[in-house]
Amino acid sequence: MADNKETIICPACGEEMEKIYFPDQKINLDICLKGCGGIFFDNRELEKFDEKHEDISILSDLFENKEFKKVDSSIQRECPVCGMKMVKNYASTKHEVEVDECYSCGGKFLDYGELEKIRSQYNTEEEKASDVIKELYSATGSYLPEFEEKYNQQMKRPSILTKMIRLKRK
Ligand SMILES: [Zn+2]
Ligand SMILES: [Zn+2]
């Protein structure tokens, strides 16, 4: 995981982003406090913030009583670290929140309020896994081993998914 060190420019509104340190995660996030309230996550950082039990109270304090610039989240953005065009992907199978992703460095950008939305989608990791499996079954009608493989790599929690698939097979 490469924590970028330079000051970066917000891909949504062009303001300089500020580095804020999160001691629980031991990570600096780039946050657009002067502009739109967007957050840039370096490769693999988002997964340390996207579950309810992960502490983001610093963020709530920073955002309290602040008004942020409105931005058009449908516009294609460029990665503030490497300049590549970012790609919009849904954060989960619920298809509610779109995240801008850079396929070159793995960076992700969330608009203001999107992190909270992602965090509120699932109560537990099991719930999230169950949703992924449901979608998988409805899309293919059968179980694909490659998918389990891919999912395990992404989640880095093979035990939960494997356990659930075993249950389904019974
Ligand atoms: Zn911004
Ligand atoms: Zn990038």
PDB file of C-alpha atoms and ligand atoms in Angstrom:
ATOM      1  CA  MET A   1       0.000   0.000   0.000  1.00  0.00           C
ATOM      2  CA  ALA A   2       1.510   3.267  -1.090  1.00  0.00           C
ATOM      3  CA  ASP A   3       0.383   6.238   0.888  1.00  0.00           C
ATOM      4  CA  ASN A   4       0.828   9.187  -1.444  1.00  0.00           C
ATOM      5  CA  LYS A   5       2.855  11.958   0.152  1.00  0.00           C
ATOM      6  CA  GLU A   6       2.225  14.936  -2.117  1.00  0.00           C
ATOM      7  CA  THR A   7      -0.620  17.346  -1.768  1.00  0.00           C
ATOM      8  CA  ILE A   8      -3.192  16.325  -4.331  1.00  0.00           C
ATOM      9  CA  ILE A   9      -5.874  18.245  -6.163  1.00  0.00           C
ATOM     10  CA  CYS A  10      -9.472  17.153  -5.763  1.00  0.00           C
ATOM     11  CA  PRO A  11     -10.615  15.325  -8.914  1.00  0.00           C
ATOM     12  CA  ALA A  12     -14.158  16.625  -8.454  1.00  0.00           C
ATOM     13  CA  CYS A  13     -13.720  20.342  -7.730  1.00  0.00           C
ATOM     14  CA  GLY A  14     -10.040  21.238  -8.237  1.00  0.00           C
ATOM     15  CA  GLU A  15      -9.310  22.434  -4.687  1.00  0.00           C
ATOM     16  CA  GLU A  16      -6.236  21.257  -2.798  1.00  0.00           C
ATOM     17  CA  MET A  17      -7.048  18.301  -0.591  1.00  0.00           C
ATOM     18  CA  GLU A  18      -5.842  18.033   2.997  1.00  0.00           C
ATOM     19  CA  LYS A  19      -4.143  15.020   4.547  1.00  0.00           C
ATOM     20  CA  ILE A  20      -5.894  13.864   7.686  1.00  0.00           C
ATOM     21  CA  TYR A  21      -4.387  11.129   9.823  1.00  0.00           C
ATOM     22  CA  PHE A  22      -6.603   8.345  11.156  1.00  0.00           C
ATOM     23  CA  PRO A  23      -4.721   6.707  14.042  1.00  0.00           C
ATOM     24  CA  ASP A  24      -6.973   3.630  14.253  1.00  0.00           C
ATOM     25  CA  GLN A  25      -6.245   2.728  10.642  1.00  0.00           C
ATOM     26  CA  LYS A  26      -2.767   4.324  10.662  1.00  0.00           C
ATOM     27  CA  ILE A  27      -3.619   5.944   7.353  1.00  0.00           C
ATOM     28  CA  ASN A  28      -3.638   9.441   5.901  1.00  0.00           C
ATOM     29  CA  LEU A  29      -6.689  10.204   3.822  1.00  0.00           C
ATOM     30  CA  ASP A  30      -6.860  13.087   1.362  1.00  0.00           C
ATOM     31  CA  ILE A  31     -10.006  15.036   2.085  1.00  0.00           C
ATOM     32  CA  CYS A  32     -11.412  17.991   0.152  1.00  0.00           C
ATOM     33  CA  LEU A  33     -12.192  20.196   3.144  1.00  0.00           C
ATOM     34  CA  LYS A  34     -11.970  23.481   1.211  1.00  0.00           C
ATOM     35  CA  GLY A  35     -14.147  22.312  -1.637  1.00  0.00           C
ATOM     36  CA  CYS A  36     -16.607  19.483  -2.102  1.00  0.00           C
ATOM     37  CA  GLY A  37     -16.007  17.210   0.888  1.00  0.00           C
ATOM     38  CA  GLY A  38     -14.819  14.345  -1.318  1.00  0.00           C
ATOM     39  CA  ILE A  39     -12.328  11.762  -0.044  1.00  0.00           C
ATOM     40  CA  PHE A  40      -9.488  10.096  -1.930  1.00  0.00           C
ATOM     41  CA  PHE A  41      -8.367   6.638  -0.807  1.00  0.00           C
ATOM     42  CA  ASP A  42      -5.074   5.182  -1.957  1.00  0.00           C
ATOM     43  CA  ASN A  43      -5.010   1.561  -3.034  1.00  0.00           C
ATOM     44  CA  ARG A  44      -6.597  -0.732  -0.417  1.00  0.00           C
ATOM     45  CA  GLU A  45      -7.396   2.095   2.010  1.00  0.00           C
ATOM     46  CA  LEU A  46     -11.159   2.152   1.539  1.00  0.00           C
ATOM     47  CA  GLU A  47     -11.559  -1.354   2.936  1.00  0.00           C
ATOM     48  CA  LYS A  48     -10.303  -0.085   6.296  1.00  0.00           C
ATOM     49  CA  PHE A  49     -13.133   2.448   6.487  1.00  0.00           C
ATOM     50  CA  ASP A  50     -16.167   0.835   4.885  1.00  0.00           C
ATOM     51  CA  GLU A  51     -17.556  -1.188   7.775  1.00  0.00           C
ATOM     52  CA  LYS A  52     -19.610   0.091  10.653  1.00  0.00           C
ATOM     53  CA  HIS A  53     -17.226  -1.016  13.377  1.00  0.00           C
ATOM     54  CA  GLU A  54     -14.329   0.919  11.828  1.00  0.00           C
ATOM     55  CA  ASP A  55     -13.902   4.245  13.560  1.00  0.00           C
ATOM     56  CA  ILE A  56     -14.416   7.327  11.392  1.00  0.00           C
ATOM     57  CA  SER A  57     -15.441   9.756  14.116  1.00  0.00           C
ATOM     58  CA  ILE A  58     -12.626  12.095  13.047  1.00  0.00           C
ATOM     59  CA  LEU A  59     -14.466  12.505   9.791  1.00  0.00           C
ATOM     60  CA  SER A  60     -17.757  13.338  11.436  1.00  0.00           C
ATOM     61  CA  ASP A  61     -15.955  15.995  13.502  1.00  0.00           C
ATOM     62  CA  LEU A  62     -14.301  17.476  10.409  1.00  0.00           C
ATOM     63  CA  PHE A  63     -17.549  17.550   8.459  1.00  0.00           C
ATOM     64  CA  GLU A  64     -19.666  18.949  11.259  1.00  0.00           C
ATOM     65  CA  ASN A  65     -21.397  22.227  10.407  1.00  0.00           C
ATOM     66  CA  LYS A  66     -19.563  22.517   7.105  1.00  0.00           C
ATOM     67  CA  GLU A  67     -21.088  23.448   3.786  1.00  0.00           C
ATOM     68  CA  PHE A  68     -19.461  21.845   0.787  1.00  0.00           C
ATOM     69  CA  LYS A  69     -19.444  22.745  -2.877  1.00  0.00           C
ATOM     70  CA  LYS A  70     -21.943  20.808  -4.953  1.00  0.00           C
ATOM     71  CA  VAL A  71     -20.314  18.802  -7.704  1.00  0.00           C
ATOM     72  CA  ASP A  72     -21.638  16.786 -10.632  1.00  0.00           C
ATOM     73  CA  SER A  73     -20.724  13.202  -9.789  1.00  0.00           C
ATOM     74  CA  SER A  74     -21.650  11.928 -13.264  1.00  0.00           C
ATOM     75  CA  ILE A  75     -18.650  13.617 -14.917  1.00  0.00           C
ATOM     76  CA  GLN A  76     -15.646  11.416 -15.651  1.00  0.00           C
ATOM     77  CA  ARG A  77     -12.761  12.276 -13.343  1.00  0.00           C
ATOM     78  CA  GLU A  78      -9.021  11.955 -13.533  1.00  0.00           C
ATOM     79  CA  CYS A  79      -6.952  10.297 -10.855  1.00  0.00           C
ATOM     80  CA  PRO A  80      -5.248  13.023  -8.788  1.00  0.00           C
ATOM     81  CA  VAL A  81      -2.208  10.801  -8.234  1.00  0.00           C
ATOM     82  CA  CYS A  82      -1.457   9.411 -11.682  1.00  0.00           C
ATOM     83  CA  GLY A  83      -3.685  11.345 -14.081  1.00  0.00           C
ATOM     84  CA  MET A  84      -5.498   8.326 -15.527  1.00  0.00           C
ATOM     85  CA  LYS A  85      -9.186   8.543 -16.317  1.00  0.00           C
ATOM     86  CA  MET A  86     -11.159   7.064 -13.438  1.00  0.00           C
ATOM     87  CA  VAL A  87     -13.895   4.485 -13.917  1.00  0.00           C
ATOM     88  CA  LYS A  88     -17.234   4.497 -12.092  1.00  0.00           C
ATOM     89  CA  ASN A  89     -18.133   1.270 -10.323  1.00  0.00           C
ATOM     90  CA  TYR A  90     -20.795   0.366  -7.811  1.00  0.00           C
ATOM     91  CA  ALA A  91     -19.457  -0.058  -4.301  1.00  0.00           C
ATOM     92  CA  SER A  92     -21.543  -3.182  -3.704  1.00  0.00           C
ATOM     93  CA  THR A  93     -24.156  -5.428  -5.241  1.00  0.00           C
ATOM     94  CA  LYS A  94     -26.815  -3.078  -3.877  1.00  0.00           C
ATOM     95  CA  HIS A  95     -25.928  -0.730  -6.772  1.00  0.00           C
ATOM     96  CA  GLU A  96     -26.554   2.382  -4.734  1.00  0.00           C
ATOM     97  CA  VAL A  97     -23.224   4.138  -4.471  1.00  0.00           C
ATOM     98  CA  GLU A  98     -20.866   4.728  -7.386  1.00  0.00           C
ATOM     99  CA  VAL A  99     -17.178   4.991  -6.637  1.00  0.00           C
ATOM    100  CA  ASP A 100     -14.568   6.516  -8.976  1.00  0.00           C
ATOM    101  CA  GLU A 101     -11.731   4.055  -9.348  1.00  0.00           C
ATOM    102  CA  CYS A 102      -8.283   4.396 -10.908  1.00  0.00           C
ATOM    103  CA  TYR A 103      -7.250   1.107 -12.501  1.00  0.00           C
ATOM    104  CA  SER A 104      -3.667   2.276 -12.647  1.00  0.00           C
ATOM    105  CA  CYS A 105      -2.868   3.009  -8.979  1.00  0.00           C
ATOM    106  CA  GLY A 106      -5.949   1.506  -7.325  1.00  0.00           C
ATOM    107  CA  GLY A 107      -7.035   4.857  -5.901  1.00  0.00           C
ATOM    108  CA  LYS A 108     -10.702   5.503  -5.172  1.00  0.00           C
ATOM    109  CA  PHE A 109     -12.634   8.732  -4.835  1.00  0.00           C
ATOM    110  CA  LEU A 110     -15.874   9.103  -2.918  1.00  0.00           C
ATOM    111  CA  ASP A 111     -18.120  12.133  -3.065  1.00  0.00           C
ATOM    112  CA  TYR A 112     -19.296  13.759   0.133  1.00  0.00           C
ATOM    113  CA  GLY A 113     -21.662  11.476   2.053  1.00  0.00           C
ATOM    114  CA  GLU A 114     -20.919   8.350   0.035  1.00  0.00           C
ATOM    115  CA  LEU A 115     -18.713   6.708   2.654  1.00  0.00           C
ATOM    116  CA  GLU A 116     -21.537   6.918   5.184  1.00  0.00           C
ATOM    117  CA  LYS A 117     -23.909   5.398   2.633  1.00  0.00           C
ATOM    118  CA  ILE A 118     -21.534   2.508   1.948  1.00  0.00           C
ATOM    119  CA  ARG A 119     -21.088   1.924   5.663  1.00  0.00           C
ATOM    120  CA  SER A 120     -24.816   1.794   6.283  1.00  0.00           C
ATOM    121  CA  GLN A 121     -25.549  -0.774   3.559  1.00  0.00           C
ATOM    122  CA  TYR A 122     -24.583  -3.827   5.561  1.00  0.00           C
ATOM    123  CA  ASN A 123     -24.471  -4.581   9.258  1.00  0.00           C
ATOM    124  CA  THR A 124     -21.991  -7.394   9.011  1.00  0.00           C
ATOM    125  CA  GLU A 125     -19.498  -8.929   6.644  1.00  0.00           C
ATOM    126  CA  GLU A 126     -21.767 -11.998   6.482  1.00  0.00           C
ATOM    127  CA  GLU A 127     -24.630  -9.879   5.204  1.00  0.00           C
ATOM    128  CA  LYS A 128     -22.420  -8.465   2.483  1.00  0.00           C
ATOM    129  CA  ALA A 129     -21.189 -11.910   1.472  1.00  0.00           C
ATOM    130  CA  SER A 130     -24.720 -13.253   1.412  1.00  0.00           C
ATOM    131  CA  ASP A 131     -25.797 -10.490  -0.992  1.00  0.00           C
ATOM    132  CA  VAL A 132     -22.910 -11.209  -3.329  1.00  0.00           C
ATOM    133  CA  ILE A 133     -23.804 -14.891  -3.391  1.00  0.00           C
ATOM    134  CA  LYS A 134     -27.472 -14.151  -4.029  1.00  0.00           C
ATOM    135  CA  GLU A 135     -26.591 -12.016  -7.018  1.00  0.00           C
ATOM    136  CA  LEU A 136     -24.184 -14.623  -8.276  1.00  0.00           C
ATOM    137  CA  TYR A 137     -26.805 -17.351  -8.142  1.00  0.00           C
ATOM    138  CA  SER A 138     -29.421 -15.252  -9.879  1.00  0.00           C
ATOM    139  CA  ALA A 139     -27.010 -14.204 -12.629  1.00  0.00           C
ATOM    140  CA  THR A 140     -25.633 -17.617 -13.462  1.00  0.00           C
ATOM    141  CA  GLY A 141     -28.050 -20.117 -12.018  1.00  0.00           C
ATOM    142  CA  SER A 142     -25.071 -22.038 -10.780  1.00  0.00           C
ATOM    143  CA  TYR A 143     -21.997 -21.630  -8.697  1.00  0.00           C
ATOM    144  CA  LEU A 144     -18.756 -20.561 -10.365  1.00  0.00           C
ATOM    145  CA  PRO A 145     -15.497 -21.493  -8.644  1.00  0.00           C
ATOM    146  CA  GLU A 146     -13.632 -18.617 -10.324  1.00  0.00           C
ATOM    147  CA  PHE A 147     -16.030 -16.199  -8.749  1.00  0.00           C
ATOM    148  CA  GLU A 148     -15.383 -17.509  -5.279  1.00  0.00           C
ATOM    149  CA  GLU A 149     -11.689 -17.190  -5.976  1.00  0.00           C
ATOM    150  CA  LYS A 150     -12.047 -13.582  -7.128  1.00  0.00           C
ATOM    151  CA  TYR A 151     -14.282 -12.686  -4.244  1.00  0.00           C
ATOM    152  CA  ASN A 152     -11.935 -14.187  -1.694  1.00  0.00           C
ATOM    153  CA  GLN A 153      -9.057 -12.206  -3.125  1.00  0.00           C
ATOM    154  CA  GLN A 154     -11.062  -9.019  -2.925  1.00  0.00           C
ATOM    155  CA  MET A 155     -12.417  -9.543   0.543  1.00  0.00           C
ATOM    156  CA  LYS A 156      -9.391 -11.292   1.961  1.00  0.00           C
ATOM    157  CA  ARG A 157     -11.809 -13.204   4.162  1.00  0.00           C
ATOM    158  CA  PRO A 158     -12.178 -16.565   2.479  1.00  0.00           C
ATOM    159  CA  SER A 159     -13.557 -18.311   5.511  1.00  0.00           C
ATOM    160  CA  ILE A 160     -16.919 -16.544   5.537  1.00  0.00           C
ATOM    161  CA  LEU A 161     -17.755 -17.026   1.878  1.00  0.00           C
ATOM    162  CA  THR A 162     -16.508 -20.590   1.785  1.00  0.00           C
ATOM    163  CA  LYS A 163     -18.528 -21.394   4.866  1.00  0.00           C
ATOM    164  CA  MET A 164     -21.665 -19.946   3.292  1.00  0.00           C
ATOM    165  CA  ILE A 165     -21.192 -21.797   0.030  1.00  0.00           C
ATOM    166  CA  ARG A 166     -20.793 -25.043   1.954  1.00  0.00           C
ATOM    167  CA  LEU A 167     -24.081 -24.312   3.722  1.00  0.00           C
ATOM    168  CA  LYS A 168     -25.834 -23.700   0.394  1.00  0.00           C
ATOM    169  CA  ARG A 169     -24.563 -26.951  -1.039  1.00  0.00           C
ATOM    170  CA  LYS A 170     -26.048 -29.032   1.761  1.00  0.00           C
TER     171      LYS A 170
HETATM  172 ZN    ZN B   1     -13.385  18.659  -4.003  1.00  0.00          ZN
HETATM  173 ZN    ZN B   2      -4.292   6.643 -10.108  1.00  0.00          ZN
END
